[in-house]
Short mmCIF file of C-alpha atoms and ligand atoms in Angstrom, two decimals:
data_model
loop_
_atom_site.label_atom_id
_atom_site.label_comp_id
_atom_site.label_asym_id
_atom_site.label_seq_id
_atom_site.Cartn_x
_atom_site.Cartn_y
_atom_site.Cartn_z
CA MET A 1 -50.32 -23.08 19.90
CA ASP A 2 -52.14 -22.10 16.71
CA ASN A 3 -49.38 -19.95 15.31
CA LYS A 4 -49.63 -19.62 11.59
CA ASN A 5 -46.35 -18.81 10.00
CA THR A 6 -47.00 -17.77 6.42
CA ASN A 7 -43.42 -18.44 5.44
CA VAL A 8 -43.61 -22.20 5.84
CA ASN A 9 -43.51 -23.32 2.26
CA GLU A 10 -45.53 -26.44 1.51
CA ALA A 11 -45.58 -25.94 -2.25
CA GLU A 12 -41.80 -25.99 -2.29
CA ALA A 13 -41.68 -29.26 -0.34
CA ALA A 14 -44.12 -30.87 -2.82
CA LYS A 15 -42.02 -29.71 -5.76
CA GLN A 16 -38.85 -31.15 -4.22
CA TYR A 17 -40.51 -34.50 -3.49
CA ALA A 18 -41.54 -34.73 -7.16
CA ILE A 19 -37.93 -34.17 -8.25
CA MET A 20 -36.70 -36.76 -5.74
CA GLU A 21 -39.16 -39.29 -7.24
CA GLU A 22 -37.93 -38.51 -10.75
CA LEU A 23 -34.28 -38.99 -9.78
CA LYS A 24 -35.12 -42.13 -7.86
CA ALA A 25 -36.71 -43.66 -10.98
CA LEU A 26 -33.57 -42.79 -12.93
CA PHE A 27 -31.25 -44.27 -10.28
CA ASP A 28 -33.43 -47.39 -9.93
CA GLN A 29 -33.06 -47.98 -13.67
CA GLU A 30 -29.29 -47.73 -13.33
CA TYR A 31 -29.39 -50.11 -10.41
CA GLN A 32 -31.28 -52.66 -12.53
CA LYS A 33 -28.42 -52.52 -15.03
CA THR A 34 -25.40 -52.40 -12.72
CA GLY A 35 -26.67 -54.13 -9.58
CA LYS A 36 -24.91 -51.42 -7.60
CA ARG A 37 -26.47 -48.58 -5.60
CA LYS A 38 -24.80 -45.19 -5.86
CA THR A 39 -22.97 -44.09 -2.71
CA TYR A 40 -22.62 -40.73 -0.96
CA HIS A 41 -20.38 -39.39 1.78
CA ILE A 42 -20.78 -36.17 3.77
CA GLU A 43 -17.94 -34.48 5.67
CA THR A 44 -19.44 -32.12 8.23
CA PHE A 45 -17.44 -29.24 9.68
CA GLY A 46 -18.53 -26.80 12.38
CA CYS A 47 -21.36 -26.78 14.87
CA GLN A 48 -24.50 -28.76 15.62
CA MET A 49 -26.49 -26.66 13.16
CA ASN A 50 -24.31 -28.11 10.44
CA SER A 51 -24.63 -31.65 11.83
CA ARG A 52 -28.38 -31.29 11.76
CA ASP A 53 -28.23 -29.91 8.19
CA SER A 54 -26.15 -32.91 7.16
CA GLU A 55 -28.92 -35.18 8.44
CA LYS A 56 -31.34 -33.32 6.17
CA ILE A 57 -28.96 -33.74 3.22
CA SER A 58 -28.72 -37.47 4.02
CA GLY A 59 -32.50 -37.67 4.09
CA ILE A 60 -32.80 -36.24 0.58
CA LEU A 61 -30.04 -38.45 -0.84
CA LYS A 62 -31.45 -41.64 0.67
CA GLN A 63 -34.87 -40.74 -0.70
CA ILE A 64 -33.29 -40.59 -4.15
CA GLY A 65 -31.70 -44.02 -3.70
CA TYR A 66 -28.16 -43.24 -2.60
CA GLU A 67 -26.50 -45.34 0.10
CA GLU A 68 -24.19 -43.78 2.68
CA THR A 69 -20.54 -44.82 2.86
CA ASP A 70 -17.90 -43.76 5.35
CA THR A 71 -15.07 -43.15 2.90
CA GLU A 72 -14.60 -40.30 0.45
CA ASP A 73 -14.26 -42.76 -2.40
CA ALA A 74 -17.98 -42.33 -3.11
CA ASP A 75 -20.13 -41.44 -6.13
CA PHE A 76 -21.21 -38.20 -4.46
CA VAL A 77 -19.04 -36.43 -1.88
CA LEU A 78 -20.38 -33.39 -0.01
CA TYR A 79 -18.49 -31.01 2.26
CA ASN A 80 -20.77 -29.15 4.64
CA THR A 81 -18.48 -26.29 5.62
CA CYS A 82 -17.97 -23.91 8.55
CA THR A 83 -16.38 -20.48 8.38
CA VAL A 84 -16.53 -19.28 11.98
CA ARG A 85 -12.73 -19.17 12.21
CA GLU A 86 -10.03 -19.01 9.56
CA ASN A 87 -8.68 -22.50 10.30
CA ALA A 88 -12.14 -23.94 9.54
CA ASN A 89 -11.78 -22.64 5.96
CA ASN A 90 -8.21 -23.86 5.64
CA ARG A 91 -9.19 -27.39 6.58
CA VAL A 92 -11.68 -27.45 3.72
CA TYR A 93 -9.18 -26.19 1.14
CA GLY A 94 -6.63 -28.72 2.34
CA ARG A 95 -9.01 -31.62 1.89
CA LEU A 96 -10.36 -30.39 -1.44
CA GLY A 97 -6.92 -30.87 -3.00
CA TYR A 98 -7.02 -34.53 -2.03
CA LEU A 99 -10.59 -34.89 -3.25
CA GLY A 100 -9.63 -33.56 -6.69
CA LYS A 101 -7.06 -36.36 -7.05
CA LEU A 102 -9.59 -38.93 -5.94
CA LYS A 103 -12.08 -37.69 -8.52
CA LYS A 104 -9.62 -38.33 -11.36
CA LYS A 105 -9.58 -42.02 -10.37
CA HIS A 106 -13.33 -42.29 -9.89
CA PRO A 107 -15.26 -41.73 -13.13
CA GLY A 108 -18.61 -40.00 -12.66
CA MET A 109 -17.85 -38.87 -9.11
CA LEU A 110 -19.75 -35.74 -8.07
CA ILE A 111 -18.53 -33.19 -5.52
CA ALA A 112 -20.69 -30.61 -3.74
CA ILE A 113 -19.60 -27.92 -1.31
CA CYS A 114 -22.25 -26.34 0.87
CA GLY A 115 -22.70 -24.73 4.28
CA CYS A 116 -21.59 -21.49 5.88
CA MET A 117 -18.36 -20.95 3.96
CA MET A 118 -20.27 -20.90 0.68
CA GLN A 119 -22.29 -17.90 1.87
CA GLU A 120 -19.09 -15.88 1.43
CA ALA A 121 -18.33 -14.52 -2.03
CA ALA A 122 -14.54 -14.76 -1.65
CA ALA A 123 -14.64 -18.47 -0.76
CA VAL A 124 -16.94 -19.24 -3.70
CA GLU A 125 -14.64 -17.31 -6.07
CA LYS A 126 -11.67 -19.34 -4.85
CA ILE A 127 -13.48 -22.62 -5.46
CA LYS A 128 -14.63 -21.48 -8.91
CA THR A 129 -11.09 -20.64 -9.95
CA SER A 130 -8.86 -23.08 -8.05
CA TYR A 131 -11.09 -26.13 -7.61
CA ARG A 132 -12.95 -26.33 -10.90
CA PHE A 133 -13.69 -30.02 -10.46
CA VAL A 134 -16.40 -29.13 -7.92
CA ASP A 135 -19.84 -29.91 -9.37
CA ILE A 136 -22.36 -28.20 -7.11
CA ILE A 137 -22.13 -25.22 -4.76
CA PHE A 138 -25.03 -24.30 -2.51
CA GLY A 139 -25.47 -22.49 0.79
CA THR A 140 -27.23 -22.59 4.12
CA HIS A 141 -30.62 -21.32 2.94
CA ASN A 142 -31.38 -23.75 0.13
CA ILE A 143 -30.45 -27.22 1.38
CA PHE A 144 -34.03 -28.31 0.70
CA LYS A 145 -33.29 -27.81 -3.03
CA LEU A 146 -30.48 -30.38 -3.21
CA ALA A 147 -32.43 -32.81 -5.42
CA GLU A 148 -33.21 -30.03 -7.87
CA LEU A 149 -29.56 -28.90 -7.98
CA LEU A 150 -28.41 -32.47 -8.55
CA LYS A 151 -30.89 -32.87 -11.40
CA THR A 152 -29.63 -29.65 -13.00
CA ARG A 153 -26.06 -30.89 -12.69
CA LEU A 154 -26.84 -34.27 -14.24
CA GLU A 155 -28.56 -32.57 -17.17
CA SER A 156 -26.06 -29.78 -17.78
CA ASP A 157 -22.51 -31.04 -17.23
CA ARG A 158 -21.50 -27.64 -15.81
CA MET A 159 -20.74 -26.42 -12.29
CA VAL A 160 -24.10 -25.60 -10.67
CA ILE A 161 -24.03 -22.68 -8.25
CA ASP A 162 -27.09 -21.69 -6.26
CA LEU A 163 -26.60 -19.23 -3.43
CA TRP A 164 -29.19 -17.20 -1.56
CA LYS A 165 -28.18 -14.15 0.40
CA ASN A 166 -30.98 -14.56 2.92
CA THR A 167 -34.38 -16.17 3.24
CA ASP A 168 -37.58 -15.88 5.21
CA MET A 169 -38.66 -19.36 4.13
CA ILE A 170 -38.85 -22.45 6.34
CA VAL A 171 -39.53 -25.67 4.45
CA GLU A 172 -41.04 -28.29 6.77
CA ASN A 173 -41.50 -32.05 6.38
CA LEU A 174 -38.63 -32.90 4.08
CA PRO A 175 -37.11 -36.34 4.49
CA ASN A 176 -34.24 -36.64 6.93
CA ILE A 177 -32.10 -39.31 8.43
CA ARG A 178 -31.02 -39.22 12.05
CA LYS A 179 -27.56 -40.28 13.16
CA TYR A 180 -28.84 -41.80 16.43
CA SER A 181 -32.06 -43.70 17.04
CA PHE A 182 -32.46 -42.52 20.66
CA LYS A 183 -31.42 -38.86 20.62
CA ALA A 184 -32.05 -36.12 18.12
CA GLY A 185 -31.25 -32.50 17.37
CA VAL A 186 -34.29 -30.35 16.66
CA ASN A 187 -33.94 -26.90 15.10
CA ILE A 188 -36.21 -24.46 16.86
CA MET A 189 -34.89 -21.43 15.01
CA PHE A 190 -32.52 -20.49 12.24
CA GLY A 191 -30.15 -17.54 11.77
CA CYS A 192 -28.99 -14.90 14.22
CA ASN A 193 -29.75 -11.21 14.77
CA ASN A 194 -27.09 -10.41 17.32
CA PHE A 195 -24.13 -9.32 15.22
CA CYS A 196 -21.48 -9.84 17.85
CA SER A 197 -18.71 -7.77 16.29
CA TYR A 198 -16.29 -10.69 15.78
CA CYS A 199 -18.79 -13.18 14.40
CA ILE A 200 -19.58 -14.19 10.83
CA VAL A 201 -22.61 -16.35 11.65
CA PRO A 202 -25.33 -13.67 11.14
CA TYR A 203 -23.90 -12.98 7.67
CA VAL A 204 -23.84 -16.62 6.60
CA ARG A 205 -26.98 -17.89 8.35
CA GLY A 206 -29.24 -14.89 7.76
CA ARG A 207 -31.80 -13.28 10.07
CA GLU A 208 -33.40 -15.02 12.99
CA ARG A 209 -36.44 -17.16 12.08
CA SER A 210 -38.32 -19.25 14.63
CA ARG A 211 -40.21 -22.39 13.66
CA ASN A 212 -43.87 -22.62 14.59
CA PRO A 213 -44.25 -24.18 18.04
CA GLN A 214 -46.77 -26.68 16.68
CA ASP A 215 -44.32 -27.87 14.02
CA ILE A 216 -41.65 -28.31 16.69
CA ILE A 217 -43.99 -30.21 19.04
CA ASP A 218 -45.26 -32.40 16.20
CA GLU A 219 -41.70 -33.25 15.23
CA ILE A 220 -40.78 -34.09 18.84
CA LYS A 221 -43.91 -36.26 19.25
CA LYS A 222 -42.95 -38.12 16.12
CA LEU A 223 -39.40 -38.56 17.41
CA ALA A 224 -40.73 -39.89 20.72
CA ALA A 225 -42.97 -42.35 18.86
CA ASP A 226 -39.83 -43.53 17.00
CA GLY A 227 -38.05 -44.24 20.30
CA VAL A 228 -36.13 -40.99 20.80
CA VAL A 229 -35.71 -40.21 24.52
CA GLU A 230 -33.48 -37.11 24.36
CA VAL A 231 -33.88 -33.98 22.27
CA MET A 232 -31.34 -31.20 21.80
CA LEU A 233 -33.08 -27.96 20.82
CA LEU A 234 -30.89 -26.00 18.43
CA GLY A 235 -30.54 -22.28 17.74
CA GLN A 236 -27.78 -19.65 17.81
CA ASN A 237 -29.64 -17.88 20.61
CA VAL A 238 -32.45 -20.14 21.87
CA ASN A 239 -33.34 -17.60 24.54
CA SER A 240 -34.78 -15.27 21.94
CA TYR A 241 -36.98 -18.02 20.44
CA GLY A 242 -40.42 -16.98 19.27
CA LYS A 243 -40.06 -13.22 19.33
CA ASN A 244 -40.91 -12.85 15.67
CA LEU A 245 -43.73 -15.37 15.41
CA ASP A 246 -47.19 -14.13 14.44
CA ASN A 247 -48.23 -15.13 17.95
CA PRO A 248 -45.07 -14.55 19.95
CA MET A 249 -44.06 -17.24 22.41
CA THR A 250 -41.05 -17.38 24.72
CA PHE A 251 -38.44 -20.11 24.91
CA ALA A 252 -39.58 -20.87 28.47
CA GLU A 253 -43.15 -21.40 27.22
CA LEU A 254 -41.92 -23.65 24.43
CA LEU A 255 -39.98 -25.73 26.97
CA ARG A 256 -43.12 -26.18 29.06
CA GLU A 257 -44.89 -27.60 26.01
CA ILE A 258 -42.00 -29.92 25.13
CA GLU A 259 -41.90 -31.15 28.74
CA LYS A 260 -45.42 -32.53 28.22
CA VAL A 261 -44.43 -34.83 25.36
CA ASP A 262 -44.65 -38.42 26.59
CA GLY A 263 -41.61 -40.56 25.91
CA ILE A 264 -39.15 -37.66 25.89
CA GLU A 265 -37.08 -38.06 29.05
CA ARG A 266 -34.33 -35.52 28.51
CA ILE A 267 -34.26 -32.04 27.04
CA ARG A 268 -31.07 -30.14 26.19
CA PHE A 269 -30.64 -26.86 24.35
CA MET A 270 -27.87 -24.90 22.69
CA THR A 271 -26.91 -22.02 22.68
CA SER A 272 -28.06 -19.69 25.42
CA HIS A 273 -27.11 -16.05 25.04
CA PRO A 274 -26.71 -14.50 28.51
CA LYS A 275 -28.43 -11.26 27.47
CA ASP A 276 -31.76 -13.02 26.84
CA LEU A 277 -31.81 -15.61 29.62
CA SER A 278 -35.03 -14.83 31.51
CA ASP A 279 -36.13 -15.49 35.09
CA ASP A 280 -38.99 -17.48 33.63
CA LEU A 281 -36.47 -19.77 31.90
CA ILE A 282 -34.61 -20.26 35.18
CA ASN A 283 -37.94 -21.20 36.78
CA VAL A 284 -38.71 -23.72 34.07
CA MET A 285 -35.26 -25.24 34.50
CA LYS A 286 -35.82 -25.46 38.23
CA GLU A 287 -39.24 -27.10 37.96
CA SER A 288 -38.56 -29.36 35.01
CA LYS A 289 -38.10 -33.09 35.43
CA LYS A 290 -36.62 -33.41 31.97
CA ILE A 291 -34.30 -30.47 31.30
CA CYS A 292 -30.73 -31.66 31.80
CA LYS A 293 -28.50 -30.21 34.49
CA HIS A 294 -26.18 -28.54 32.05
CA LEU A 295 -26.11 -25.02 30.72
CA HIS A 296 -23.73 -23.77 28.07
CA LEU A 297 -23.50 -20.04 28.66
CA PRO A 298 -20.85 -18.39 26.48
CA ILE A 299 -19.16 -15.42 28.16
CA GLN A 300 -16.59 -14.65 25.38
CA SER A 301 -14.70 -12.19 27.64
CA GLY A 302 -14.73 -11.16 31.29
CA SER A 303 -13.97 -7.52 30.48
CA THR A 304 -17.06 -5.31 30.45
CA ARG A 305 -15.19 -2.89 28.21
CA LEU A 306 -14.50 -5.60 25.62
CA LEU A 307 -17.98 -7.11 25.96
CA GLN A 308 -19.37 -3.77 24.89
CA ILE A 309 -17.10 -3.61 21.85
CA MET A 310 -18.04 -7.21 21.11
CA ASN A 311 -21.70 -6.07 21.14
CA ARG A 312 -22.66 -8.77 23.66
CA LYS A 313 -25.05 -6.53 25.63
CA TYR A 314 -24.18 -7.76 29.13
CA THR A 315 -21.45 -6.86 31.62
CA LYS A 316 -19.10 -8.97 33.70
CA GLU A 317 -21.22 -8.16 36.75
CA SER A 318 -24.59 -8.95 35.15
CA TYR A 319 -23.17 -12.25 33.88
CA LEU A 320 -21.95 -13.21 37.35
CA GLU A 321 -25.34 -12.26 38.85
CA LEU A 322 -27.04 -14.45 36.28
CA VAL A 323 -24.77 -17.37 37.20
CA ASP A 324 -25.64 -16.86 40.89
CA LYS A 325 -29.36 -16.87 40.13
CA ILE A 326 -29.06 -20.05 38.08
CA ARG A 327 -26.98 -21.79 40.74
CA ALA A 328 -29.45 -20.76 43.44
CA ALA A 329 -32.33 -22.26 41.44
CA VAL A 330 -30.53 -25.37 40.16
CA PRO A 331 -27.65 -26.04 42.58
CA ASP A 332 -26.23 -29.12 40.84
CA ILE A 333 -26.12 -27.56 37.36
CA SER A 334 -22.96 -27.94 35.31
CA LEU A 335 -21.88 -24.73 33.59
CA THR A 336 -19.74 -24.54 30.46
CA THR A 337 -18.74 -21.61 28.28
CA ASP A 338 -17.00 -20.22 25.19
CA ILE A 339 -14.13 -17.74 25.53
CA ILE A 340 -12.26 -15.75 22.88
CA VAL A 341 -8.68 -14.70 23.57
CA GLY A 342 -6.95 -11.88 21.72
CA PHE A 343 -9.97 -9.87 20.58
CA PRO A 344 -8.76 -6.54 19.06
CA GLY A 345 -7.64 -4.14 21.78
CA GLU A 346 -7.53 -6.82 24.51
CA THR A 347 -5.11 -5.64 27.20
CA GLU A 348 -3.54 -7.66 30.01
CA GLU A 349 -6.14 -6.08 32.35
CA ASP A 350 -9.01 -7.18 30.09
CA PHE A 351 -7.58 -10.66 30.01
CA LEU A 352 -7.23 -10.80 33.80
CA GLU A 353 -10.96 -9.98 34.03
CA THR A 354 -11.61 -13.11 31.97
CA ILE A 355 -9.42 -15.17 34.30
CA ASP A 356 -11.32 -13.69 37.23
CA VAL A 357 -14.68 -14.82 35.80
CA VAL A 358 -13.32 -18.33 35.21
CA ARG A 359 -12.25 -18.49 38.86
CA LYS A 360 -15.51 -17.07 40.17
CA VAL A 361 -17.84 -19.22 38.07
CA GLY A 362 -15.86 -22.45 38.31
CA TYR A 363 -16.83 -23.81 34.90
CA ASP A 364 -17.02 -27.57 34.42
CA SER A 365 -15.36 -27.05 31.06
CA ALA A 366 -14.89 -24.41 28.38
CA PHE A 367 -14.19 -24.02 24.69
CA THR A 368 -11.40 -21.51 24.25
CA PHE A 369 -10.66 -19.85 20.93
CA LEU A 370 -7.92 -17.61 19.61
CA TYR A 371 -9.60 -14.62 18.02
CA SER A 372 -9.74 -15.10 14.27
CA LYS A 373 -10.27 -12.17 11.95
CA ARG A 374 -13.37 -12.63 9.79
CA THR A 375 -13.52 -10.31 6.80
CA GLY A 376 -16.82 -8.46 6.73
CA THR A 377 -17.28 -8.29 10.50
CA PRO A 378 -16.76 -4.98 12.36
CA ALA A 379 -13.92 -6.40 14.49
CA ALA A 380 -11.83 -7.22 11.41
CA THR A 381 -11.06 -3.54 10.83
CA MET A 382 -10.72 -2.53 14.47
CA ASP A 383 -7.48 -1.03 15.76
CA GLY A 384 -5.23 -2.90 18.12
CA GLN A 385 -5.26 -6.40 16.62
CA VAL A 386 -3.38 -8.41 19.23
CA GLU A 387 -0.03 -9.88 18.28
CA GLU A 388 -0.16 -13.64 17.89
CA SER A 389 2.60 -14.37 20.41
CA VAL A 390 0.78 -12.32 23.07
CA ALA A 391 -2.55 -14.00 22.30
CA MET A 392 -0.94 -17.45 22.39
CA GLU A 393 0.65 -16.79 25.76
CA ARG A 394 -2.72 -15.65 27.19
CA PHE A 395 -4.41 -18.64 25.61
CA ASP A 396 -2.05 -21.01 27.43
CA ARG A 397 -2.64 -19.26 30.74
CA LEU A 398 -6.40 -19.43 30.22
CA LEU A 399 -6.22 -23.11 29.41
CA LYS A 400 -4.40 -23.82 32.70
CA GLU A 401 -7.07 -21.85 34.55
CA ILE A 402 -9.87 -23.81 32.88
CA GLN A 403 -8.12 -27.10 33.67
CA ALA A 404 -7.85 -26.10 37.32
CA SER A 405 -11.51 -25.13 37.33
CA SER A 406 -12.68 -28.40 35.74
CA ALA A 407 -10.45 -30.41 38.06
CA LYS A 408 -12.25 -28.84 41.03
CA SER A 409 -15.71 -29.78 39.81
CA ALA A 410 -14.61 -33.16 38.48
CA GLY A 411 -15.58 -36.12 40.56
CA LYS A 412 -18.17 -34.36 42.67
CA ASP A 413 -20.72 -37.07 41.90
CA GLU A 414 -18.33 -39.94 42.72
CA HIS A 415 -20.05 -42.76 44.68
CA THR A 416 -23.55 -41.59 43.77
CA VAL A 417 -26.07 -43.37 41.56
CA GLN A 418 -27.15 -41.36 38.51
CA LYS A 419 -29.48 -41.72 35.56
CA VAL A 420 -27.47 -42.41 32.43
CA LEU A 421 -28.49 -42.51 28.78
CA VAL A 422 -26.59 -45.44 27.26
CA GLU A 423 -25.16 -44.15 23.97
CA GLU A 424 -22.72 -46.67 22.54
CA VAL A 425 -20.31 -49.53 22.98
CA ASN A 426 -17.02 -48.10 24.24
CA GLU A 427 -14.64 -47.48 21.35
CA GLN A 428 -11.52 -48.75 23.17
CA ASP A 429 -12.99 -51.60 25.14
CA PRO A 430 -15.96 -53.48 23.63
CA THR A 431 -16.90 -55.02 26.99
CA LEU A 432 -17.83 -51.54 28.20
CA LEU A 433 -20.77 -49.29 27.40
CA THR A 434 -20.57 -45.49 27.34
CA GLY A 435 -23.40 -43.41 28.74
CA ARG A 436 -24.08 -39.74 29.34
CA LEU A 437 -25.09 -38.14 32.61
CA SER A 438 -27.61 -35.34 32.80
CA ASN A 439 -24.68 -32.92 33.34
CA ASN A 440 -23.19 -34.08 30.03
CA LEU A 441 -20.23 -36.05 31.48
CA LEU A 442 -19.59 -39.58 30.27
CA VAL A 443 -19.43 -42.79 32.28
CA HIS A 444 -18.06 -46.16 31.12
CA PHE A 445 -19.35 -49.40 32.63
CA PRO A 446 -19.66 -53.10 31.81
CA GLY A 447 -22.91 -53.99 30.10
CA ASP A 448 -24.67 -55.42 27.09
CA LYS A 449 -25.26 -53.42 23.94
CA SER A 450 -28.99 -54.18 24.06
CA LEU A 451 -29.09 -51.34 26.62
CA ILE A 452 -28.13 -48.69 24.03
CA GLY A 453 -30.78 -45.98 23.90
CA LYS A 454 -32.11 -46.76 27.40
CA ILE A 455 -31.90 -44.59 30.49
CA ILE A 456 -30.62 -46.67 33.40
CA ASP A 457 -29.22 -46.21 36.93
CA VAL A 458 -25.44 -46.36 37.06
CA SER A 459 -23.27 -46.12 40.13
CA LEU A 460 -20.33 -43.74 39.58
CA ASP A 461 -17.63 -45.81 41.27
CA GLU A 462 -14.53 -43.87 40.30
CA SER A 463 -13.86 -40.39 38.93
CA LYS A 464 -11.23 -40.18 36.22
CA GLY A 465 -11.36 -36.41 35.96
CA PHE A 466 -13.40 -35.78 32.86
CA TYR A 467 -15.32 -39.05 33.01
CA TYR A 468 -16.32 -41.80 35.43
CA MET A 469 -15.97 -45.57 35.60
CA GLY A 470 -19.16 -47.13 36.87
CA SER A 471 -21.37 -50.17 37.28
CA ILE A 472 -25.03 -50.83 36.56
CA ARG A 473 -27.32 -50.65 39.56
N1 SAH B 1 -24.38 -18.44 18.99
C1 SAH B 1 -23.39 -18.87 19.88
C2 SAH B 1 -22.03 -19.06 19.27
C3 SAH B 1 -21.85 -19.67 17.93
S1 SAH B 1 -20.20 -19.62 17.31
C4 SAH B 1 -23.26 -17.83 20.99
O1 SAH B 1 -23.54 -16.69 20.82
O2 SAH B 1 -22.81 -18.22 22.04
C5 SAH B 1 -19.34 -20.59 18.53
C6 SAH B 1 -18.21 -19.87 19.20
O3 SAH B 1 -17.19 -19.55 18.28
C7 SAH B 1 -18.56 -18.53 19.82
O4 SAH B 1 -19.18 -18.65 21.05
C8 SAH B 1 -17.22 -17.84 19.92
O5 SAH B 1 -16.62 -18.12 21.15
C9 SAH B 1 -16.43 -18.48 18.80
N2 SAH B 1 -16.17 -17.51 17.74
C10 SAH B 1 -17.06 -16.90 16.94
N3 SAH B 1 -16.44 -16.06 16.09
C11 SAH B 1 -15.11 -16.14 16.38
C12 SAH B 1 -13.95 -15.50 15.87
N4 SAH B 1 -14.01 -14.59 14.90
N5 SAH B 1 -12.75 -15.84 16.40
C13 SAH B 1 -12.65 -16.75 17.39
N6 SAH B 1 -13.71 -17.37 17.92
C14 SAH B 1 -14.94 -17.07 17.42
FE1 SF4 B 2 -22.33 -15.16 16.56
FE2 SF4 B 2 -23.16 -13.63 18.53
FE3 SF4 B 2 -24.94 -14.74 16.90
FE4 SF4 B 2 -23.61 -16.24 18.61
S1 SF4 B 2 -25.05 -14.64 19.13
S2 SF4 B 2 -23.97 -16.68 16.45
S3 SF4 B 2 -21.62 -15.27 18.66
S4 SF4 B 2 -23.43 -13.20 16.36
FE1 F3S B 3 -19.62 -22.75 11.66
FE2 F3S B 3 -21.82 -22.12 10.45
FE3 F3S B 3 -21.93 -23.32 12.76
S1 F3S B 3 -20.02 -20.87 10.54
S2 F3S B 3 -20.08 -22.67 13.78
S3 F3S B 3 -21.11 -24.17 10.93
S4 F3S B 3 -23.35 -21.80 12.00
#
């Protein structure tokens, strides 16, 4: 556990804290005059990596003296963008138009665009030319510099652009704000080295970097001391955690250490790449009292031929064997997946292989995506791009298959009593609470909001398909 990662940059953190102090003094002065705190609003697109990054951004802004607001009519609006599929980009452009109008009515409003989309030159060019009212552009590697970028912007009156192609730096111990008091996402690694041929993530998130195990454990101990009972370990491929540390450590070993942290009752992780899921990890999952009974195991396609072109490094058969091994070790595990339809060259036979896997595995649920061409990835220039009407028709068939598969597994815990983490007051009916089962399904039951954040026994009285109605035991 004494890994020393030379790339953890303490000097940088100290420098950023000094700038935060300076800005805070400035904002405090303004507050004395106006009696009003400046507000910020973050719109987060994309995956849990981005949600976690937005918490870090919040941490920096609160340290400076900003207050969060839930409307875009704020003094500082940030879009933390995603670029994994084309429609993710389009959503951002659509909303930027509206934001420009809002800015005209709101003197002094600042707008920043950050996240994965900004790691792409073409997107940045478009913002520079078509959305000139944007004040700050930064990327995925330099979030820790936000205070510095803001200071530059306040002093210069020009668009500030700071983009790093890649980084080997990890800046620890910056301020951050967590969305929930009882559960937290914890990055264990950044970036991705897999270069699946359709995927933009390795280009916009850089090479794989694992955090030191001790830094991770310290963070989780601190979270536990603050009342957090559930952690979600985050990485694009958590199963390859630790390979590049000075003292290499496997993901399974890391999990064993996290299991020992008192106060943490539940451990989740995301995402598992099938090619790196080890027997040791399956053992840890089997023995653990804390790892949740849910595994997200993206297959992408059931066709071994396509999997090879996708550069996924497993076959249909090896994936199915892996599923069998996991089910044998953890019989009540819930399995979910990601599937892409219409990858270049996908034939009806390839697609039927995907349907076959869905039937054989019996997923509890799945995220299904229409293939989206990402410029710069190998698949974008491949022959045989599938016609949209064909892809759409396959997509609909796949969806029906997934629905049938989830319907089969739905309700299997009806009339049992399960441990539930109480997460919130039900949005539709305030007399109900909503809690999450270990297998990630939700249950709604009558109860008092003082139970939020606690793990309690709930009887699952009635299955409603994708959720349960229950009562406290
Ligand atoms: N690291 C994770 C995935 C992160 S991206 C993994 O390897 O499983 C989340 C999902 O988006 C992917 O699993 C894939 O199904 C989908 N995706 C990625 N690129 C895509 C593209 N170009 N078109 C459609 N879906 C894509
Ligand atoms: Fe993309 Fe593949 Fe990396 Fe996942 S493992 S982020 S799909 S390149
Ligand atoms: Fe999107 Fe970036 Fe996540 S591209 S899916 S937000 S890593």
